[in-house]
Amino acid sequence: MSSALKITLILSLLLSAGSHAADTTPRKTLTSFASEQALGTYLQQLQARQAALQKEQQKLQRATAQYMAAPPPAPMAAKAAPVASAEAAESVTNVQTAGVDEGGIVKLHGKHLVMLRRCKLFTVALGGNALQTVAALDAFAPGSDPSGSWYDEMLIDGDTVVVIGYSYSRGGTEIGLFDMAADGKLAYRATYHLRSNDYYSSRNYASRLIGSKLVFYSPLSLNLHRGDPFGGFPALRRWRPDTVPSDFKRIAPATRIYRTDEEPEPGAGLTLHTVTVCDLAQRDMRCEATAVMGPQGRVFYVSGESVFVWTTRRGRDSGVFRIPLDGSAPSALKVAGAPVDQFSFLESLDGHLNVLLRAEGQGDAMWDGARGRGDMALLRVPLTSFSDGRDSAPASSYKPLPGGGGYGLQNRYVGSYLLYGIPGNGGRRQADQAWPRQPLYAVRWADAGSVQAISLPHGVERIEALGNDAVVIGAQGKDMHFSSIRLGAQAEVATRYIRADAAQGESRSHGFFYKPQTASEGMIGLPILGADERPGLNKSGASVLYLRNSSLQLTELAALAARPGPAPDDGCRASCVDWYGNARPLFLQGRAFALLGYELVEGALKDGQIREVRRISYAPIASTLR
């Protein structure tokens, strides 16, 4: 064999070892229940164990009450313990993983924007020199009562618009399907209810779209004290005016319910961590679910092939589940610590899972992602190390990191680096107050090299990718700073842009967008407010700020502002709080837009400035809805 051929072969082997096509199949997988009878027997055993525990608690309460009662009064009666009850061509969403779309409030369909706001869907045509409202339609089923429901996320697959909400009155995730025509008109198709607990997270999103696969992670807390524990298992029903609870049909048989060797903690509750995959290629939606039994605390991350769910027990014992999207058996690994949010995870192309950890965390439900404390570490394990849940990640797979976590920790993988830092002051300060400087930390996640502490004069409120480099955004007094970070052999600050008397108007990841034009050129968009303004759930961002990135030099292109004045009376019936924000920068079809509440503003770039050329209000008028 020639030397050239040997070198070619060696390079080929090295590349294949580092590619995602490498075999990442776990050695062993979790065990499912063999039958419905086996699952029922296990649940009965858990019920009996819980009943015995409750009885012991009652005895302890009685003994304590008797001991504490002063003599000679008669013994006190003890009280019973309470029962714990995309468009493929162009995206307008700042997603975490390429090819994995995330539920958002605005999407693109051909030459139309589709917006979801305050219980309604809206479409606006993007004509060459005009903006035109086309359609508005309720985001819920005709004849249904939307009260007690929140419609927050939307996805588009082909000509199907999917609206995802949570209904407290109907007890689960609500999936609305709508048909969209080429002219922008909307028509209601169907509504489905997916049994779940509340999925809301201030940082994460409930839904993903991979091809035509609609993917949900749903926690389901099992009530072992109810007569029928199967009443809390994953199920789906199609809505109709006379629908009843018994219309729910199980979508996770016993053979797709898995458990580890860990027994549930007494009194701590048991959760079915459920991944549901629905096929949107069929007009009548079909869904299948896989569930793993585990403790309550959780953070989940969706890669192109799997959903990773990190669960945390009381104390510091944790486990991470890998649930494949193709319906094959999940696997698991015993681990320590807790991730911050979904951005703490990276399934890398070399067949590893990388996770930034804090010693303690509560998961990312509701606002818990901002909380957490303790020492930090980077976990890096081969996907092949996942097994039947009996194995633990070795101590050598944890790299200790500086920084003690802290409230509001931000973290992001950009290129070969993991970047993380904290806001520092938890918000904005008066200009004359002292500023406790907080560094930005940078570490190469693959080789676990030394950690850099990069000095910044501002806090770390947002970390985003600019191609293979990054931008870090944060407050210093009443000013907002954008620091571009060059990620080469070392991470270093390239330049800084300061917007005086300003602050972020959106904290969610979808509020930011970067549109690359070349490898080193592009445009940034971010909603902003005045420094003295406070972002409100029903308040639009005052404007969207646009910056040009030119080889990490940041220059302002101007801002497109909302029209001042009171919000229109839209006759909102439900979902009247913008939990997911209402302002977005949009770059599409060679044009720049600002979505600001019910306004869509277009700007044109000329002579190094973006200037407004047109705007439209798509707000419904309450008087026309009666």
XYZ file of C-alpha atoms in Angstrom:
626
model
C 0.000 0.000 0.000
C 1.387 3.401 -0.969
C 2.092 6.098 1.652
C -0.506 8.394 0.086
C -3.106 5.624 0.276
C -2.213 4.908 3.918
C -2.653 8.599 4.813
C -5.993 8.713 2.977
C -7.188 5.620 4.845
C -6.109 6.982 8.232
C -7.854 10.317 7.579
C -10.983 8.487 6.485
C -11.026 6.445 9.701
C -10.475 9.522 11.853
C -13.260 11.440 10.122
C -15.682 8.550 10.409
C -14.872 8.200 14.128
C -15.754 11.844 14.679
C -18.885 11.873 12.566
C -22.459 11.583 13.743
C -22.801 8.465 11.620
C -20.569 6.606 14.093
C -22.310 3.832 16.017
C -23.651 5.363 19.238
C -25.871 2.421 20.165
C -25.824 1.829 23.941
C -24.557 -1.524 25.214
C -27.796 -2.112 27.119
C -31.152 -0.358 27.310
C -33.840 0.099 29.920
C -36.350 -2.686 30.439
C -39.998 -2.148 29.630
C -42.890 -3.902 31.323
C -43.670 -7.192 29.628
C -47.450 -6.779 29.762
C -50.298 -4.684 31.100
C -50.640 -7.215 33.914
C -46.990 -6.792 34.920
C -47.377 -2.996 34.902
C -50.581 -3.225 36.959
C -48.927 -5.493 39.524
C -45.999 -3.073 39.900
C -48.348 -0.118 40.409
C -50.311 -2.075 43.016
C -47.051 -2.747 44.870
C -46.236 0.967 44.789
C -49.747 1.794 46.048
C -49.341 -0.626 48.925
C -45.931 0.842 49.767
C -47.342 4.380 49.703
C -50.304 3.345 51.878
C -47.938 1.762 54.418
C -45.806 4.907 54.418
C -48.871 7.076 54.979
C -49.956 4.838 57.850
C -46.529 5.185 59.474
C -46.711 8.960 59.065
C -50.100 9.005 60.775
C -48.757 6.909 63.667
C -45.804 9.265 64.007
C -48.135 12.267 64.043
C -50.267 10.710 66.762
C -47.243 9.842 68.870
C -45.823 13.334 68.429
C -49.136 14.949 69.342
C -49.429 12.806 72.470
C -45.861 13.552 73.521
C -46.234 17.284 73.005
C -49.589 17.526 74.790
C -49.208 18.840 78.295
C -50.533 16.391 80.958
C -53.097 15.675 82.140
C -55.372 16.606 79.156
C -56.848 13.765 77.141
C -54.783 12.645 74.159
C -55.229 14.811 71.129
C -56.778 13.345 67.978
C -54.248 13.249 65.170
C -55.092 14.578 61.745
C -54.444 12.420 58.729
C -51.456 13.352 56.617
C -52.505 15.189 53.462
C -52.289 13.208 50.237
C -49.816 14.650 47.781
C -51.956 15.145 45.379
C -40.250 25.404 8.714
C -39.931 26.578 6.081
C -36.875 24.592 4.858
C -35.702 27.471 2.681
C -35.660 30.179 5.331
C -36.180 30.149 9.079
C -37.324 33.039 11.241
C -36.717 31.199 14.540
C -33.486 31.314 16.546
C -33.304 27.547 17.145
C -30.783 25.714 19.310
C -30.127 22.783 16.940
C -30.081 23.022 13.146
C -32.896 20.963 11.647
C -34.903 20.938 14.893
C -37.532 23.689 14.698
C -39.017 25.037 17.925
C -42.535 26.213 18.653
C -42.693 30.008 18.331
C -45.055 32.943 17.935
C -44.196 33.727 14.292
C -43.391 31.462 11.321
C -43.003 31.782 7.558
C -45.248 30.072 4.985
C -44.247 30.883 1.416
C -44.793 34.619 0.995
C -46.816 35.002 4.194
C -45.953 35.535 7.829
C -48.128 33.660 10.316
C -48.446 35.114 13.816
C -49.955 33.556 16.954
C -51.090 36.098 19.486
C -53.710 36.332 22.219
C -55.778 33.310 21.180
C -55.739 34.045 17.425
C -53.821 33.227 14.261
C -53.026 35.989 11.769
C -51.493 35.984 8.292
C -49.810 38.905 6.525
C -48.773 38.869 2.849
C -45.237 40.079 2.121
C -45.810 41.648 -1.291
C -42.863 43.186 -3.131
C -43.694 46.768 -2.081
C -46.537 46.236 0.353
C -47.707 44.489 3.516
C -51.287 43.263 3.566
C -53.354 41.542 6.224
C -54.988 38.412 4.821
C -56.668 36.333 7.508
C -57.433 36.067 11.199
C -58.841 32.967 12.871
C -59.406 31.730 16.420
C -56.590 29.446 17.549
C -59.059 27.041 19.175
C -61.770 24.697 17.911
C -65.041 26.306 16.762
C -67.656 25.845 19.460
C -65.128 25.097 22.209
C -64.579 27.260 25.289
C -61.044 28.713 25.269
C -61.178 29.950 28.862
C -58.565 28.317 31.050
C -56.334 27.663 28.031
C -53.068 29.211 26.884
C -52.002 29.098 23.225
C -48.298 29.925 23.117
C -46.469 27.971 20.406
C -46.871 27.427 16.671
C -45.145 25.290 14.039
C -45.709 24.841 10.300
C -45.239 21.636 8.314
C -46.036 22.088 4.629
C -49.537 23.579 4.542
C -50.371 22.489 8.101
C -50.241 25.098 10.861
C -49.942 23.557 14.323
C -50.950 25.545 17.417
C -49.797 24.185 20.780
C -51.402 25.256 24.018
C -52.138 24.050 27.515
C -55.689 23.757 28.794
C -56.235 23.741 32.544
C -59.939 23.104 32.031
C -59.350 20.086 29.749
C -56.251 18.858 31.557
C -53.501 18.607 29.000
C -51.600 19.825 25.976
C -53.918 21.061 23.232
C -52.860 20.586 19.588
C -54.815 22.541 16.973
C -54.358 21.787 13.267
C -55.176 24.368 10.599
C -54.912 24.277 6.806
C -53.174 27.196 5.114
C -53.658 27.959 1.422
C -51.146 29.585 -0.909
C -53.138 32.844 -0.716
C -52.711 33.003 3.098
C -56.251 31.917 4.008
C -56.674 29.702 7.080
C -59.166 26.912 7.770
C -59.663 24.924 10.947
C -59.053 21.160 10.619
C -59.004 19.446 14.023
C -58.026 19.680 17.680
C -56.411 16.963 19.762
C -55.782 16.764 23.492
C -52.615 15.122 24.781
C -52.730 14.164 28.454
C -49.939 15.989 30.299
C -49.068 18.164 33.243
C -48.307 21.830 32.690
C -45.255 22.022 30.419
C -44.530 25.738 30.835
C -40.930 26.879 31.196
C -39.669 30.448 31.117
C -36.681 29.248 29.057
C -37.612 26.066 27.194
C -40.248 25.333 24.546
C -42.743 22.469 24.672
C -42.713 21.444 21.011
C -40.227 20.590 18.269
C -40.625 19.746 14.589
C -38.152 17.432 12.834
C -39.260 16.851 9.257
C -42.932 15.946 9.630
C -42.462 14.602 13.165
C -44.081 16.736 15.854
C -42.224 16.038 19.114
C -43.355 16.776 22.680
C -41.798 16.190 26.039
C -44.543 15.939 28.693
C -44.232 15.243 32.413
C -47.070 13.161 33.900
C -47.232 12.898 37.702
C -48.754 9.578 38.762
C -51.311 9.693 41.547
C -50.956 6.298 43.206
C -53.838 7.062 45.561
C -56.432 7.245 42.802
C -58.581 4.244 42.049
C -57.240 3.909 38.509
C -53.580 4.953 38.221
C -53.782 4.284 34.473
C -55.984 7.376 34.274
C -52.781 9.418 34.394
C -50.933 7.561 31.631
C -50.106 9.076 28.202
C -53.250 9.325 26.109
C -54.717 11.245 23.160
C -58.211 12.184 22.075
C -59.698 14.130 19.196
C -61.940 16.964 20.329
C -65.602 17.107 19.425
C -68.419 19.157 21.005
C -69.628 16.208 23.102
C -66.189 14.900 24.051
C -65.811 13.244 27.455
C -62.756 12.145 29.513
C -63.286 8.513 28.498
C -62.482 9.488 24.889
C -58.791 9.535 25.809
C -57.010 6.501 24.326
C -53.688 5.228 25.665
C -50.758 5.876 23.313
C -48.076 4.240 25.500
C -48.764 0.541 26.159
C -46.958 -1.269 28.943
C -44.285 -2.401 26.489
C -43.325 1.277 25.956
C -43.215 2.130 29.682
C -39.694 1.787 31.100
C -38.044 1.927 34.506
C -34.572 1.710 35.999
C -33.290 -0.284 38.951
C -33.945 2.729 41.216
C -36.966 2.412 43.478
C -39.125 5.542 43.864
C -38.317 7.656 46.897
C -40.932 7.193 49.627
C -43.346 10.102 49.527
C -41.476 11.906 46.749
C -43.929 11.176 43.954
C -43.384 9.434 40.641
C -43.351 11.026 37.202
C -43.754 9.488 33.770
C -41.269 11.397 31.621
C -43.015 11.081 28.278
C -41.836 11.709 24.728
C -44.652 11.792 22.187
C -44.040 11.754 18.432
C -46.964 12.689 16.152
C -46.937 12.109 12.404
C -48.094 15.225 10.560
C -47.636 13.574 7.155
C -51.074 11.996 7.690
C -54.100 14.246 7.671
C -55.550 12.411 10.683
C -52.736 12.872 13.175
C -51.307 9.708 14.740
C -49.185 9.772 17.885
C -47.067 7.282 19.792
C -45.464 7.796 23.190
C -42.547 6.378 25.146
C -42.338 6.986 28.905
C -39.739 6.440 31.613
C -40.549 6.374 35.331
C -38.449 8.739 37.398
C -38.377 11.530 39.996
C -40.008 14.896 39.351
C -37.240 17.435 38.675
C -36.336 17.621 34.995
C -34.572 19.462 32.187
C -34.994 18.244 28.630
C -33.074 18.738 25.391
C -34.029 17.621 21.876
C -31.322 16.626 19.405
C -31.957 15.456 15.870
C -32.383 11.830 16.969
C -33.244 11.728 20.678
C -34.764 13.544 23.621
C -32.519 13.717 26.688
C -34.332 14.115 30.024
C -32.280 14.925 33.132
C -34.095 14.041 36.353
C -33.092 14.970 39.893
C -34.003 13.264 43.153
C -34.096 14.888 46.547
C -30.543 15.703 47.435
C -28.032 15.411 44.607
C -28.691 12.032 42.969
C -29.558 12.437 39.308
C -30.140 10.404 36.185
C -30.220 11.241 32.493
C -32.433 9.355 30.047
C -31.825 9.107 26.312
C -35.180 8.496 24.565
C -34.796 7.852 20.808
C -37.333 9.440 18.466
C -37.630 6.269 16.375
C -39.466 4.445 19.170
C -36.577 2.162 20.142
C -35.792 1.446 23.785
C -34.467 4.294 25.957
C -31.194 4.075 27.858
C -29.946 5.866 30.948
C -26.935 6.829 33.024
C -26.532 7.690 36.688
C -25.038 11.164 37.024
C -24.515 13.961 39.536
C -25.576 17.600 39.593
C -28.165 19.427 37.518
C -28.086 21.325 34.203
C -29.305 24.902 33.954
C -31.608 24.544 30.945
C -31.702 22.995 27.472
C -28.710 25.122 26.400
C -26.561 23.219 28.917
C -26.676 20.200 26.552
C -24.832 19.396 23.351
C -24.994 16.061 21.536
C -21.771 16.556 19.598
C -20.816 15.105 16.239
C -18.135 12.935 17.866
C -20.802 10.788 19.559
C -20.677 12.381 23.022
C -23.139 14.112 25.309
C -21.766 17.296 26.891
C -23.649 18.912 29.790
C -22.842 21.974 31.909
C -23.798 21.231 35.525
C -24.320 22.935 38.838
C -24.219 21.000 42.090
C -27.907 21.665 42.744
C -30.871 22.585 40.571
C -34.637 22.261 40.425
C -35.163 21.591 36.721
C -36.553 24.053 34.187
C -40.284 23.930 34.954
C -41.886 27.361 35.275
C -39.100 29.765 36.406
C -36.865 27.140 38.021
C -34.237 27.325 35.262
C -33.004 30.645 36.656
C -32.363 29.049 40.053
C -29.557 26.738 41.095
C -26.336 26.892 43.039
C -23.117 25.176 43.958
C -19.931 24.142 42.238
C -19.908 23.735 38.486
C -18.603 21.048 36.149
C -18.707 19.930 32.534
C -19.844 16.349 32.022
C -18.659 14.670 28.829
C -19.633 11.040 28.185
C -19.790 8.815 25.085
C -23.337 8.020 24.016
C -22.302 4.372 24.057
C -21.878 4.619 27.850
C -25.661 4.867 28.277
C -27.101 1.535 29.397
C -29.921 0.034 31.476
C -29.529 2.726 34.124
C -27.311 0.749 36.480
C -24.076 2.365 35.305
C -22.727 5.690 36.552
C -20.709 8.276 34.673
C -17.132 7.886 35.955
C -15.602 10.664 38.028
C -13.089 11.278 35.231
C -15.922 12.416 32.933
C -16.562 15.525 35.086
C -14.307 18.549 34.589
C -14.557 21.040 37.488
C -15.265 24.580 36.319
C -14.917 27.950 38.058
C -17.882 30.125 38.886
C -20.436 29.205 41.505
C -23.472 29.261 39.249
C -25.693 32.053 40.466
C -29.181 33.302 39.666
C -29.902 33.771 35.974
C -26.869 31.826 34.721
C -26.559 31.911 30.909
C -24.768 29.193 28.949
C -24.300 28.329 25.266
C -22.185 26.084 23.068
C -20.737 28.037 20.142
C -18.395 26.229 17.786
C -15.754 24.414 19.817
C -16.446 26.474 22.967
C -18.794 26.398 25.909
C -19.459 29.942 27.185
C -21.208 30.799 30.449
C -21.701 33.679 32.884
C -24.266 35.446 35.066
C -26.063 38.797 34.844
C -24.243 39.899 37.990
C -26.808 42.310 39.336
C -29.907 40.319 38.422
C -31.161 43.293 36.448
C -30.405 46.941 35.735
C -28.696 49.380 38.091
C -28.537 53.086 38.499
C -25.577 54.543 36.659
C -23.956 55.894 39.821
C -23.976 52.531 41.634
C -20.888 50.367 41.870
C -20.800 47.464 39.418
C -19.632 44.037 40.606
C -17.800 42.794 37.535
C -18.522 39.228 36.468
C -16.349 37.332 34.006
C -17.430 35.389 30.964
C -16.003 31.867 31.162
C -14.885 30.016 28.029
C -13.788 26.379 27.793
C -13.202 24.047 24.854
C -15.717 21.306 25.541
C -14.020 18.553 23.500
C -10.510 18.577 24.947
C -11.419 19.858 28.448
C -8.544 22.307 28.359
C -7.940 25.253 30.650
C -10.811 27.617 31.367
C -10.527 31.260 30.398
C -12.081 34.007 32.513
C -12.732 36.938 30.179
C -13.204 40.284 31.874
C -16.313 42.193 30.794
C -17.566 45.548 32.074
C -21.138 44.254 31.973
C -23.193 41.273 33.055
C -23.993 38.240 30.932
C -27.699 38.313 30.103
C -27.557 36.631 26.699
C -25.013 34.555 24.735
C -25.604 34.004 21.010
C -23.671 32.645 18.034
C -22.360 34.883 15.256
C -21.378 32.112 12.881
C -18.366 30.440 14.525
C -17.935 33.353 16.946
C -20.227 34.808 19.603
C -21.838 37.924 21.008
C -22.490 38.487 24.716
C -25.168 40.997 25.711
C -25.681 42.498 29.152
C -26.322 45.590 31.227
C -23.912 48.030 32.813
C -25.834 50.597 34.770
C -28.433 52.068 32.414
C -26.597 51.018 29.257
C -26.748 47.833 27.209
C -23.487 46.326 25.932
C -22.874 44.003 22.984
C -19.417 42.366 23.219
C -18.344 40.326 20.183
C -16.161 37.351 21.144
C -13.601 35.883 18.750
C -13.379 32.118 19.245
C -10.043 31.030 17.820
C -7.123 29.339 19.541
C -8.185 31.513 22.490
C -11.460 33.260 23.242
C -11.104 37.038 23.317
C -13.185 40.196 23.130
C -13.040 41.629 19.615
C -15.084 44.808 19.995
C -17.937 46.323 21.956
C -21.013 48.311 20.973
C -22.858 50.274 23.685
C -26.477 51.362 23.387
C -27.004 54.084 25.949
C -30.126 54.142 28.105
C -31.396 50.771 26.878
C -32.110 47.212 28.025
C -33.291 43.957 26.487
C -36.994 43.914 25.696
C -37.119 40.094 25.418
C -35.297 37.486 27.480
C -36.331 34.334 25.604
C -33.933 32.865 23.058
C -36.360 33.546 20.189
C -36.141 37.294 20.822
C -32.706 37.405 19.156
C -31.893 36.670 15.517
C -28.663 36.725 13.524
C -28.819 36.651 9.728
C -25.435 35.703 8.218
C -24.658 37.136 4.785
C -21.121 35.756 4.435
C -18.837 33.808 6.775
C -17.846 37.042 8.547
C -20.743 39.398 7.752
C -24.300 39.529 8.992
C -27.084 41.438 10.758
C -28.234 41.255 14.403
C -31.723 42.049 15.624
C -32.913 42.342 19.252
C -35.987 43.971 20.890
C -35.028 46.732 23.321
C -36.620 49.046 25.852
C -35.515 52.260 27.491
C -33.398 51.661 30.613
C -36.155 52.986 32.883
C -38.846 50.856 31.261
C -39.739 47.471 32.616
C -40.642 44.677 30.202
C -44.218 43.585 30.736
C -46.042 40.451 29.678
C -48.629 42.528 27.791
C -46.197 45.193 26.634
C -44.488 45.309 23.258
C -40.800 45.977 22.985
C -40.333 49.707 22.386
C -38.266 48.923 19.276
C -36.045 46.393 17.550
C -32.381 47.348 17.359
C -30.339 46.287 14.318
C -26.556 45.987 14.228
C -24.180 45.019 11.458
C -21.473 42.479 12.170
C -18.431 42.927 9.954
C -15.566 40.654 11.031
C -16.843 41.086 14.634
C -16.949 44.884 14.379
C -20.454 45.896 15.496
C -22.083 49.062 14.163
C -25.624 50.318 14.589
C -27.997 50.302 11.635
C -30.829 51.992 13.607
C -33.974 50.770 15.317
C -37.546 50.264 14.147
C -39.916 51.523 16.831
C -43.473 50.715 17.843
C -46.076 53.425 17.391
C -46.720 55.078 20.769
C -50.181 54.995 22.264
C -52.525 52.599 24.045
C -52.833 49.014 22.895
C -55.832 48.302 20.645
C -58.955 46.749 22.138
C -58.811 43.300 20.554
C -61.628 41.685 22.541
C -59.249 39.005 23.820
C -61.130 35.990 25.229
C -58.284 33.802 26.469
C -54.502 33.475 26.469
C -54.297 37.228 26.975
C -50.783 37.303 28.466
C -47.729 37.166 26.204
C -45.799 34.566 28.190
C -43.537 33.908 25.200
C -43.057 37.583 24.347
C -44.514 39.562 21.460
C -41.550 41.211 19.708
C -39.227 39.622 17.159
C -36.601 40.743 14.624
C -37.228 39.130 11.233
C -34.878 38.809 8.268
C -36.421 37.112 5.282
C -36.442 37.226 1.520
C -33.758 39.923 1.608
C -35.869 42.224 3.830
C -35.773 43.319 7.496
C -38.886 43.497 9.686
C -39.760 44.203 13.293
C -42.711 42.414 14.870
C -43.864 44.648 17.729
C -47.081 43.429 19.320
C -49.799 43.911 16.693
C -47.517 45.950 14.424
C -45.295 44.701 11.629
C -42.735 47.295 10.557
C -40.470 46.972 7.524
C -37.136 48.731 7.157
C -34.831 49.188 4.166
C -31.042 49.347 4.359
C -29.590 52.355 2.586
C -26.319 54.240 3.145
C -25.491 52.169 6.226
C -28.848 52.817 7.922
C -32.147 50.957 8.235
C -35.056 53.297 7.640
C -38.739 52.542 7.971
C -40.506 52.126 4.636
C -43.889 50.756 5.707
C -45.852 49.342 8.599
C -49.121 47.558 9.150
C -51.349 46.774 12.109
C -52.930 43.333 12.015
C -54.865 43.860 15.273
C -58.481 42.669 15.346
C -60.935 45.356 16.429
C -63.191 44.284 19.280
C -66.264 46.027 17.795
C -65.992 43.899 14.627
C -65.796 40.667 16.608
C -69.124 40.983 18.401
